[in-house]
């Protein structure tokens, strides 16, 4: 796995999620033991469901551990040019939106965390206050003015 740059906030979120997942392991082990007690495993839906839950949990644990092991915290530079970790405010018409530019692993469009590799993220990277950019959106081309980079 390559080095990932993530925010300190994302690192903390991942540590909390990892703790919660690890805390679920004993319950899943109990569920497996209980399902095994039903006998024949070849036609045991409870056992299959418990094994699937264990597989999903362990996969996510491994994924989070891998991210945390290879992650470096983004050093946020105030002002200047848009880079990973920047908060950038853009204006189009009367609408003003603030995005945080992040690595794809922590992108969350519903919370305005924009992947640096997304089409809009690519356009914004390296820009500074006063720059105007065009972005090809599903509804057509949109022009953004960058009003703040923090």
Short mmCIF file of N, CA and C in Angstrom, two decimals, residues 11-123:
data_model
loop_
_atom_site.label_atom_id
_atom_site.label_comp_id
_atom_site.label_asym_id
_atom_site.label_seq_id
_atom_site.Cartn_x
_atom_site.Cartn_y
_atom_site.Cartn_z
N UNK A 11 -7.75 10.48 10.80
CA UNK A 11 -6.98 9.51 11.58
C UNK A 11 -7.71 9.19 12.87
N UNK A 12 -8.19 10.22 13.56
CA UNK A 12 -8.90 10.02 14.81
C UNK A 12 -10.20 9.25 14.60
N UNK A 13 -10.93 9.55 13.53
CA UNK A 13 -12.16 8.83 13.21
C UNK A 13 -11.87 7.35 12.98
N UNK A 14 -10.80 7.08 12.24
CA UNK A 14 -10.43 5.69 11.95
C UNK A 14 -10.03 4.94 13.21
N UNK A 15 -9.32 5.60 14.12
CA UNK A 15 -8.94 4.96 15.38
C UNK A 15 -10.18 4.60 16.20
N UNK A 16 -11.16 5.49 16.24
CA UNK A 16 -12.40 5.22 16.97
C UNK A 16 -13.13 4.05 16.33
N UNK A 17 -13.26 4.07 14.99
CA UNK A 17 -13.94 2.97 14.30
C UNK A 17 -13.23 1.65 14.54
N UNK A 18 -11.90 1.65 14.51
CA UNK A 18 -11.13 0.44 14.75
C UNK A 18 -11.41 -0.10 16.15
N UNK A 19 -11.43 0.77 17.13
CA UNK A 19 -11.74 0.35 18.50
C UNK A 19 -13.12 -0.28 18.61
N UNK A 20 -14.09 0.33 17.94
CA UNK A 20 -15.46 -0.20 17.96
C UNK A 20 -15.54 -1.58 17.30
N UNK A 21 -14.82 -1.73 16.18
CA UNK A 21 -14.83 -3.02 15.49
C UNK A 21 -14.17 -4.11 16.34
N UNK A 22 -13.05 -3.79 16.94
CA UNK A 22 -12.35 -4.76 17.77
C UNK A 22 -13.23 -5.17 18.96
N UNK A 23 -13.98 -4.22 19.48
CA UNK A 23 -14.89 -4.52 20.59
C UNK A 23 -16.01 -5.48 20.18
N UNK A 24 -16.32 -5.56 18.90
CA UNK A 24 -17.38 -6.45 18.40
C UNK A 24 -16.90 -7.89 18.23
N UNK A 25 -15.59 -8.12 18.22
CA UNK A 25 -15.07 -9.46 17.99
C UNK A 25 -15.63 -10.51 18.95
N UNK A 26 -15.68 -10.24 20.26
CA UNK A 26 -16.21 -11.28 21.17
C UNK A 26 -17.66 -11.66 20.86
N UNK A 27 -18.48 -10.69 20.48
CA UNK A 27 -19.87 -11.00 20.16
C UNK A 27 -19.96 -11.87 18.92
N UNK A 28 -19.14 -11.57 17.93
CA UNK A 28 -19.15 -12.38 16.71
C UNK A 28 -18.67 -13.80 17.02
N UNK A 29 -17.68 -13.94 17.88
CA UNK A 29 -17.21 -15.27 18.28
C UNK A 29 -18.33 -16.03 18.98
N UNK A 30 -19.09 -15.35 19.83
CA UNK A 30 -20.23 -15.99 20.50
C UNK A 30 -21.29 -16.40 19.49
N UNK A 31 -21.55 -15.52 18.52
CA UNK A 31 -22.54 -15.84 17.48
C UNK A 31 -22.12 -17.07 16.68
N UNK A 32 -20.83 -17.18 16.38
CA UNK A 32 -20.32 -18.35 15.65
C UNK A 32 -20.48 -19.62 16.48
N UNK A 33 -20.11 -19.54 17.75
CA UNK A 33 -20.22 -20.72 18.62
C UNK A 33 -21.68 -21.16 18.74
N UNK A 34 -22.57 -20.20 18.91
CA UNK A 34 -23.99 -20.51 19.02
C UNK A 34 -24.49 -21.17 17.73
N UNK A 35 -24.12 -20.61 16.57
CA UNK A 35 -24.57 -21.16 15.29
C UNK A 35 -24.01 -22.56 15.06
N UNK A 36 -22.78 -22.79 15.51
CA UNK A 36 -22.17 -24.12 15.38
C UNK A 36 -22.95 -25.16 16.19
N UNK A 37 -23.54 -24.73 17.28
CA UNK A 37 -24.26 -25.66 18.15
C UNK A 37 -25.50 -26.24 17.46
N UNK A 38 -25.93 -25.65 16.35
CA UNK A 38 -27.09 -26.16 15.63
C UNK A 38 -26.77 -27.42 14.84
N UNK A 39 -25.49 -27.74 14.74
CA UNK A 39 -25.12 -28.98 14.05
C UNK A 39 -24.64 -28.75 12.64
N UNK A 40 -25.15 -29.52 11.70
CA UNK A 40 -24.70 -29.55 10.31
C UNK A 40 -24.44 -28.14 9.76
N UNK A 41 -23.17 -27.87 9.48
CA UNK A 41 -22.78 -26.52 9.01
C UNK A 41 -23.10 -26.30 7.54
N UNK A 42 -23.31 -27.37 6.78
CA UNK A 42 -23.55 -27.21 5.34
C UNK A 42 -24.90 -26.55 5.05
N UNK A 43 -25.86 -26.68 5.95
CA UNK A 43 -27.18 -26.08 5.74
C UNK A 43 -27.56 -25.21 6.93
N UNK A 44 -26.59 -24.49 7.45
CA UNK A 44 -26.79 -23.70 8.66
C UNK A 44 -26.72 -22.22 8.31
N UNK A 45 -27.88 -21.60 8.08
CA UNK A 45 -27.94 -20.19 7.67
C UNK A 45 -27.37 -19.27 8.75
N UNK A 46 -27.62 -19.59 10.01
CA UNK A 46 -27.10 -18.77 11.10
C UNK A 46 -25.57 -18.76 11.10
N UNK A 47 -25.00 -19.94 10.86
CA UNK A 47 -23.54 -20.05 10.82
C UNK A 47 -22.98 -19.25 9.63
N UNK A 48 -23.62 -19.39 8.48
CA UNK A 48 -23.19 -18.64 7.29
C UNK A 48 -23.25 -17.14 7.54
N UNK A 49 -24.32 -16.68 8.18
CA UNK A 49 -24.47 -15.25 8.46
C UNK A 49 -23.41 -14.78 9.45
N UNK A 50 -23.13 -15.58 10.45
CA UNK A 50 -22.10 -15.22 11.44
C UNK A 50 -20.71 -15.19 10.80
N UNK A 51 -20.43 -16.13 9.93
CA UNK A 51 -19.14 -16.15 9.22
C UNK A 51 -19.00 -14.93 8.31
N UNK A 52 -20.09 -14.58 7.64
CA UNK A 52 -20.07 -13.40 6.76
C UNK A 52 -19.83 -12.13 7.57
N UNK A 53 -20.50 -12.02 8.73
CA UNK A 53 -20.31 -10.85 9.60
C UNK A 53 -18.86 -10.78 10.07
N UNK A 54 -18.29 -11.94 10.40
CA UNK A 54 -16.89 -11.98 10.83
C UNK A 54 -15.97 -11.56 9.68
N UNK A 55 -16.26 -12.02 8.49
CA UNK A 55 -15.44 -11.68 7.32
C UNK A 55 -15.47 -10.18 7.05
N UNK A 56 -16.66 -9.58 7.10
CA UNK A 56 -16.80 -8.14 6.86
C UNK A 56 -16.05 -7.35 7.92
N UNK A 57 -16.22 -7.74 9.18
CA UNK A 57 -15.56 -7.04 10.28
C UNK A 57 -14.04 -7.14 10.14
N UNK A 58 -13.52 -8.33 9.92
CA UNK A 58 -12.07 -8.51 9.84
C UNK A 58 -11.48 -7.81 8.61
N UNK A 59 -12.23 -7.78 7.53
CA UNK A 59 -11.76 -7.06 6.33
C UNK A 59 -11.63 -5.58 6.62
N UNK A 60 -12.62 -5.02 7.30
CA UNK A 60 -12.57 -3.59 7.63
C UNK A 60 -11.46 -3.29 8.64
N UNK A 61 -11.26 -4.19 9.61
CA UNK A 61 -10.17 -4.01 10.57
C UNK A 61 -8.84 -3.97 9.83
N UNK A 62 -8.62 -4.92 8.92
CA UNK A 62 -7.38 -4.94 8.16
C UNK A 62 -7.22 -3.69 7.29
N UNK A 63 -8.31 -3.25 6.69
CA UNK A 63 -8.27 -2.04 5.86
C UNK A 63 -7.87 -0.82 6.69
N UNK A 64 -8.51 -0.65 7.84
CA UNK A 64 -8.20 0.50 8.70
C UNK A 64 -6.77 0.42 9.21
N UNK A 65 -6.36 -0.76 9.65
CA UNK A 65 -4.98 -0.91 10.13
C UNK A 65 -3.98 -0.57 9.04
N UNK A 66 -4.27 -0.98 7.81
CA UNK A 66 -3.39 -0.65 6.68
C UNK A 66 -3.33 0.84 6.41
N UNK A 67 -4.48 1.49 6.46
CA UNK A 67 -4.53 2.95 6.25
C UNK A 67 -3.72 3.65 7.33
N UNK A 68 -3.97 3.28 8.60
CA UNK A 68 -3.27 3.94 9.70
C UNK A 68 -1.76 3.68 9.65
N UNK A 69 -1.38 2.49 9.24
CA UNK A 69 0.05 2.14 9.17
C UNK A 69 0.78 2.96 8.10
N UNK A 70 0.11 3.22 7.01
CA UNK A 70 0.74 3.90 5.88
C UNK A 70 0.39 5.38 5.77
N UNK A 71 -0.40 5.88 6.69
CA UNK A 71 -0.87 7.26 6.59
C UNK A 71 0.12 8.25 7.18
N UNK A 72 0.19 9.38 6.53
CA UNK A 72 0.89 10.53 7.10
C UNK A 72 -0.14 11.64 7.21
N UNK A 73 0.02 12.45 8.23
CA UNK A 73 -0.94 13.53 8.45
C UNK A 73 -0.60 14.71 7.54
N UNK A 74 -1.62 15.21 6.88
CA UNK A 74 -1.46 16.35 5.98
C UNK A 74 -1.01 17.56 6.80
N UNK A 75 0.05 18.18 6.34
CA UNK A 75 0.50 19.43 6.96
C UNK A 75 -0.21 20.55 6.21
N UNK A 76 -1.19 21.13 6.88
CA UNK A 76 -2.03 22.14 6.24
C UNK A 76 -1.28 23.46 6.21
N UNK A 77 -1.15 23.99 5.01
CA UNK A 77 -0.50 25.30 4.82
C UNK A 77 -1.60 26.34 4.68
N UNK A 78 -1.54 27.35 5.50
CA UNK A 78 -2.56 28.41 5.47
C UNK A 78 -2.34 29.31 4.25
N UNK A 79 -3.43 29.66 3.61
CA UNK A 79 -3.36 30.57 2.46
C UNK A 79 -2.59 29.97 1.31
N UNK A 80 -2.18 30.80 0.41
CA UNK A 80 -1.40 30.31 -0.72
C UNK A 80 -2.24 29.55 -1.72
N UNK A 81 -1.69 28.43 -2.17
CA UNK A 81 -2.34 27.64 -3.20
C UNK A 81 -3.13 26.48 -2.61
N UNK A 82 -4.15 26.06 -3.34
CA UNK A 82 -4.98 24.93 -2.93
C UNK A 82 -4.13 23.67 -2.99
N UNK A 83 -4.12 22.93 -1.88
CA UNK A 83 -3.38 21.67 -1.78
C UNK A 83 -4.19 20.73 -0.89
N UNK A 84 -3.69 19.50 -0.72
CA UNK A 84 -4.35 18.57 0.19
C UNK A 84 -4.49 19.21 1.56
N UNK A 85 -5.67 19.13 2.13
CA UNK A 85 -5.93 19.69 3.45
C UNK A 85 -6.44 21.12 3.42
N UNK A 86 -6.37 21.76 2.27
CA UNK A 86 -6.85 23.14 2.17
C UNK A 86 -8.36 23.20 2.28
N UNK A 87 -8.82 24.30 2.88
CA UNK A 87 -10.24 24.64 2.82
C UNK A 87 -10.33 25.75 1.79
N UNK A 88 -11.09 25.51 0.75
CA UNK A 88 -11.19 26.47 -0.33
C UNK A 88 -12.64 26.90 -0.49
N UNK A 89 -12.84 28.21 -0.54
CA UNK A 89 -14.18 28.76 -0.72
C UNK A 89 -14.30 29.22 -2.16
N UNK A 90 -15.35 28.74 -2.82
CA UNK A 90 -15.59 29.09 -4.21
C UNK A 90 -16.95 29.75 -4.33
N UNK A 91 -17.05 30.58 -5.36
CA UNK A 91 -18.31 31.29 -5.60
C UNK A 91 -18.69 31.08 -7.05
N UNK A 92 -19.94 30.75 -7.26
CA UNK A 92 -20.50 30.68 -8.60
C UNK A 92 -21.84 31.39 -8.55
N UNK A 93 -21.94 32.46 -9.29
CA UNK A 93 -23.14 33.30 -9.19
C UNK A 93 -23.23 33.85 -7.77
N UNK A 94 -24.35 33.62 -7.11
CA UNK A 94 -24.52 34.08 -5.73
C UNK A 94 -24.22 32.97 -4.72
N UNK A 95 -23.98 31.78 -5.22
CA UNK A 95 -23.77 30.63 -4.34
C UNK A 95 -22.30 30.54 -3.92
N UNK A 96 -22.08 30.45 -2.60
CA UNK A 96 -20.73 30.32 -2.05
C UNK A 96 -20.66 28.97 -1.34
N UNK A 97 -19.61 28.21 -1.65
CA UNK A 97 -19.43 26.88 -1.06
C UNK A 97 -18.00 26.73 -0.59
N UNK A 98 -17.84 26.10 0.58
CA UNK A 98 -16.50 25.81 1.09
C UNK A 98 -16.27 24.30 0.99
N UNK A 99 -15.14 23.92 0.41
CA UNK A 99 -14.74 22.53 0.31
C UNK A 99 -13.44 22.32 1.06
N UNK A 100 -13.26 21.13 1.58
CA UNK A 100 -11.97 20.72 2.10
C UNK A 100 -11.42 19.72 1.10
N UNK A 101 -10.20 19.95 0.65
CA UNK A 101 -9.58 19.08 -0.33
C UNK A 101 -8.87 17.95 0.41
N UNK A 102 -9.26 16.71 0.12
CA UNK A 102 -8.76 15.56 0.85
C UNK A 102 -8.35 14.44 -0.10
N UNK A 103 -7.70 13.44 0.46
CA UNK A 103 -7.33 12.23 -0.26
C UNK A 103 -8.62 11.45 -0.57
N UNK A 104 -8.66 10.69 -1.64
CA UNK A 104 -9.89 9.96 -1.98
C UNK A 104 -10.42 9.07 -0.85
N UNK A 105 -9.55 8.56 0.02
CA UNK A 105 -9.99 7.66 1.08
C UNK A 105 -10.89 8.36 2.09
N UNK A 106 -10.81 9.67 2.20
CA UNK A 106 -11.67 10.37 3.15
C UNK A 106 -12.65 11.32 2.49
N UNK A 107 -12.77 11.25 1.17
CA UNK A 107 -13.73 12.10 0.46
C UNK A 107 -15.15 11.81 0.96
N UNK A 108 -15.92 12.88 1.14
CA UNK A 108 -17.30 12.78 1.62
C UNK A 108 -18.07 13.98 1.07
N UNK A 109 -18.62 13.85 -0.13
CA UNK A 109 -19.30 14.97 -0.76
C UNK A 109 -20.45 15.55 0.07
N UNK A 110 -21.09 14.73 0.88
CA UNK A 110 -22.20 15.23 1.70
C UNK A 110 -21.72 16.21 2.77
N UNK A 111 -20.43 16.13 3.12
CA UNK A 111 -19.85 17.03 4.11
C UNK A 111 -18.81 17.95 3.48
N UNK A 112 -18.91 18.14 2.16
CA UNK A 112 -18.03 19.02 1.39
C UNK A 112 -16.55 18.67 1.52
N UNK A 113 -16.25 17.38 1.70
CA UNK A 113 -14.87 16.90 1.68
C UNK A 113 -14.65 16.35 0.27
N UNK A 114 -13.90 17.10 -0.51
CA UNK A 114 -13.76 16.86 -1.93
C UNK A 114 -12.43 16.15 -2.22
N UNK A 115 -12.49 15.05 -2.95
CA UNK A 115 -11.28 14.33 -3.32
C UNK A 115 -10.42 15.18 -4.25
N UNK A 116 -9.13 15.20 -3.97
CA UNK A 116 -8.19 15.92 -4.83
C UNK A 116 -8.13 15.28 -6.22
N UNK A 117 -8.60 14.04 -6.33
CA UNK A 117 -8.58 13.34 -7.61
C UNK A 117 -9.91 13.41 -8.35
N UNK A 118 -10.92 14.05 -7.75
CA UNK A 118 -12.20 14.22 -8.42
C UNK A 118 -12.04 15.28 -9.51
N UNK A 119 -12.94 15.32 -10.47
CA UNK A 119 -12.81 16.33 -11.53
C UNK A 119 -12.70 17.77 -10.99
N UNK A 120 -13.53 18.13 -10.01
CA UNK A 120 -13.45 19.48 -9.45
C UNK A 120 -12.18 19.64 -8.62
N UNK A 121 -11.82 18.62 -7.87
CA UNK A 121 -10.59 18.67 -7.07
C UNK A 121 -9.36 18.90 -7.93
N UNK A 122 -9.29 18.21 -9.05
CA UNK A 122 -8.16 18.36 -9.98
C UNK A 122 -8.08 19.80 -10.48
N UNK A 123 -9.22 20.38 -10.81
CA UNK A 123 -9.26 21.75 -11.33
C UNK A 123 -8.82 22.75 -10.26
#
